[in-house]
Amino acid sequence: HLPAHRSDLHFSHESAKLHSVTDSATGTLSRRMADTAAGLRTAARRLTSTHGLNGFTIDQLCAEVGVSRRTFFNYFASKENAVLGLTVRAHAEELDERFVRGTADLLDDYLQLHAGRWALMGHSRAEAEEVGRLLEHEPRLHAQLLSIMADAERNDAALLRRRPDAPSDELVVDMLVRMMNPLLRATIAAFFDEENPDFLALLRRRADAGRLALSPNPPKE
């Protein structure tokens, strides 16, 4: 091999420094975005608990956190979504596209997609319990959650159909999407009961149990 030219070595060193600075900046930006989202949803829940969902405006929420109205809508589509902790769908687009490009087993990739979404939400036990209490007292919040779930099912069905290995039967696609919510509810409940939970492992176990429940007696060879 020819020895590297001195200028090449200098370029490589400068390139490595640039990547290091870029990675550091990206990490800082991600942390700042996570902190902003957490601040907005925490304040939204506090205001809802104190004043009710109709008792404050988005402008008042933004003032509590010290961000602009424009920043709020970069994270959440509505007050209800902020209380629920559901960020705008654009934040999950990378996960969606990774699923569409996936080449592993369709169901396993779909489980990984949901595990990624859960990680993106970053809910703690205390947050989940608080949201549960607010859902009991705010009918509008409950209605919004049902609407979001219906939209999510439609979006997921469209994602599944984009996969080359998608089932050709539309009913199979529909049932796969519809059966995911009960699996997720059971997994979330188990997640908060574990000391060191692995959401994907818990979800896979319940999916495997669901397969066995649907086919308890495999055909004899």
CSV table of N, CA, C and O in Angstrom, one decimal, residues 15 44 59 82 84 92 96 103 107 122 155 175 180 188 190 212 215:
chain,number,residue,atom,x,y,z
A,15,SER,N,-11.9,15.5,9.7
A,15,SER,CA,-13.2,14.9,9.4
A,15,SER,C,-13.7,14.2,10.7
A,15,SER,O,-14.9,14.3,11.1
A,44,ALA,N,-48.9,20.4,31.0
A,44,ALA,CA,-50.3,20.2,30.5
A,44,ALA,C,-51.1,19.3,31.5
A,44,ALA,O,-52.3,19.6,31.7
A,59,ASP,N,-51.7,29.0,25.0
A,59,ASP,CA,-50.8,30.1,25.3
A,59,ASP,C,-50.4,30.1,26.7
A,59,ASP,O,-49.2,30.3,27.1
A,82,ALA,N,-50.9,16.6,24.2
A,82,ALA,CA,-49.8,17.0,25.2
A,82,ALA,C,-50.0,16.2,26.5
A,82,ALA,O,-49.1,15.7,27.1
A,84,LEU,N,-51.7,13.5,26.9
A,84,LEU,CA,-51.5,12.0,26.7
A,84,LEU,C,-50.1,11.7,26.4
A,84,LEU,O,-49.7,10.5,26.5
A,92,ALA,N,-42.0,10.0,14.7
A,92,ALA,CA,-41.9,8.6,14.6
A,92,ALA,C,-41.8,8.1,13.1
A,92,ALA,O,-41.7,6.9,12.9
A,96,ASP,N,-41.3,4.3,11.3
A,96,ASP,CA,-42.2,3.8,10.3
A,96,ASP,C,-41.4,3.3,9.1
A,96,ASP,O,-41.7,2.2,8.5
A,103,THR,N,-36.7,-6.5,6.6
A,103,THR,CA,-36.6,-7.8,5.9
A,103,THR,C,-36.8,-9.0,6.7
A,103,THR,O,-36.7,-10.1,6.3
A,107,LEU,N,-44.3,-10.0,11.5
A,107,LEU,CA,-44.9,-9.7,12.8
A,107,LEU,C,-43.8,-9.2,13.8
A,107,LEU,O,-44.0,-8.3,14.6
A,122,GLY,N,-41.4,7.5,26.2
A,122,GLY,CA,-40.6,7.6,27.5
A,122,GLY,C,-41.5,7.7,28.7
A,122,GLY,O,-41.2,8.5,29.6
A,155,ASN,N,-53.3,4.2,9.9
A,155,ASN,CA,-51.9,4.5,9.4
A,155,ASN,C,-51.1,3.2,9.4
A,155,ASN,O,-50.3,3.0,8.5
A,175,MET,N,-56.9,-7.5,10.8
A,175,MET,CA,-56.9,-8.2,12.1
A,175,MET,C,-55.5,-8.0,12.8
A,175,MET,O,-55.5,-7.9,14.1
A,180,MET,N,-53.2,-5.7,17.9
A,180,MET,CA,-52.1,-5.2,18.5
A,180,MET,C,-52.4,-4.4,19.8
A,180,MET,O,-51.7,-4.5,20.8
A,188,ILE,N,-47.9,-3.1,28.5
A,188,ILE,CA,-47.6,-1.9,29.3
A,188,ILE,C,-47.9,-2.2,30.8
A,188,ILE,O,-47.1,-1.8,31.7
A,190,ALA,N,-47.6,-5.1,32.3
A,190,ALA,CA,-46.4,-5.9,32.8
A,190,ALA,C,-45.2,-5.1,32.9
A,190,ALA,O,-44.4,-5.3,33.8
A,212,LEU,N,-50.4,-19.0,20.3
A,212,LEU,CA,-50.8,-20.3,20.9
A,212,LEU,C,-52.3,-20.3,21.2
A,212,LEU,O,-52.9,-21.4,21.1
A,215,SER,N,-54.1,-21.0,18.1
A,215,SER,CA,-53.9,-22.4,17.6
A,215,SER,C,-53.4,-23.3,18.7
A,215,SER,O,-52.3,-23.7,18.8
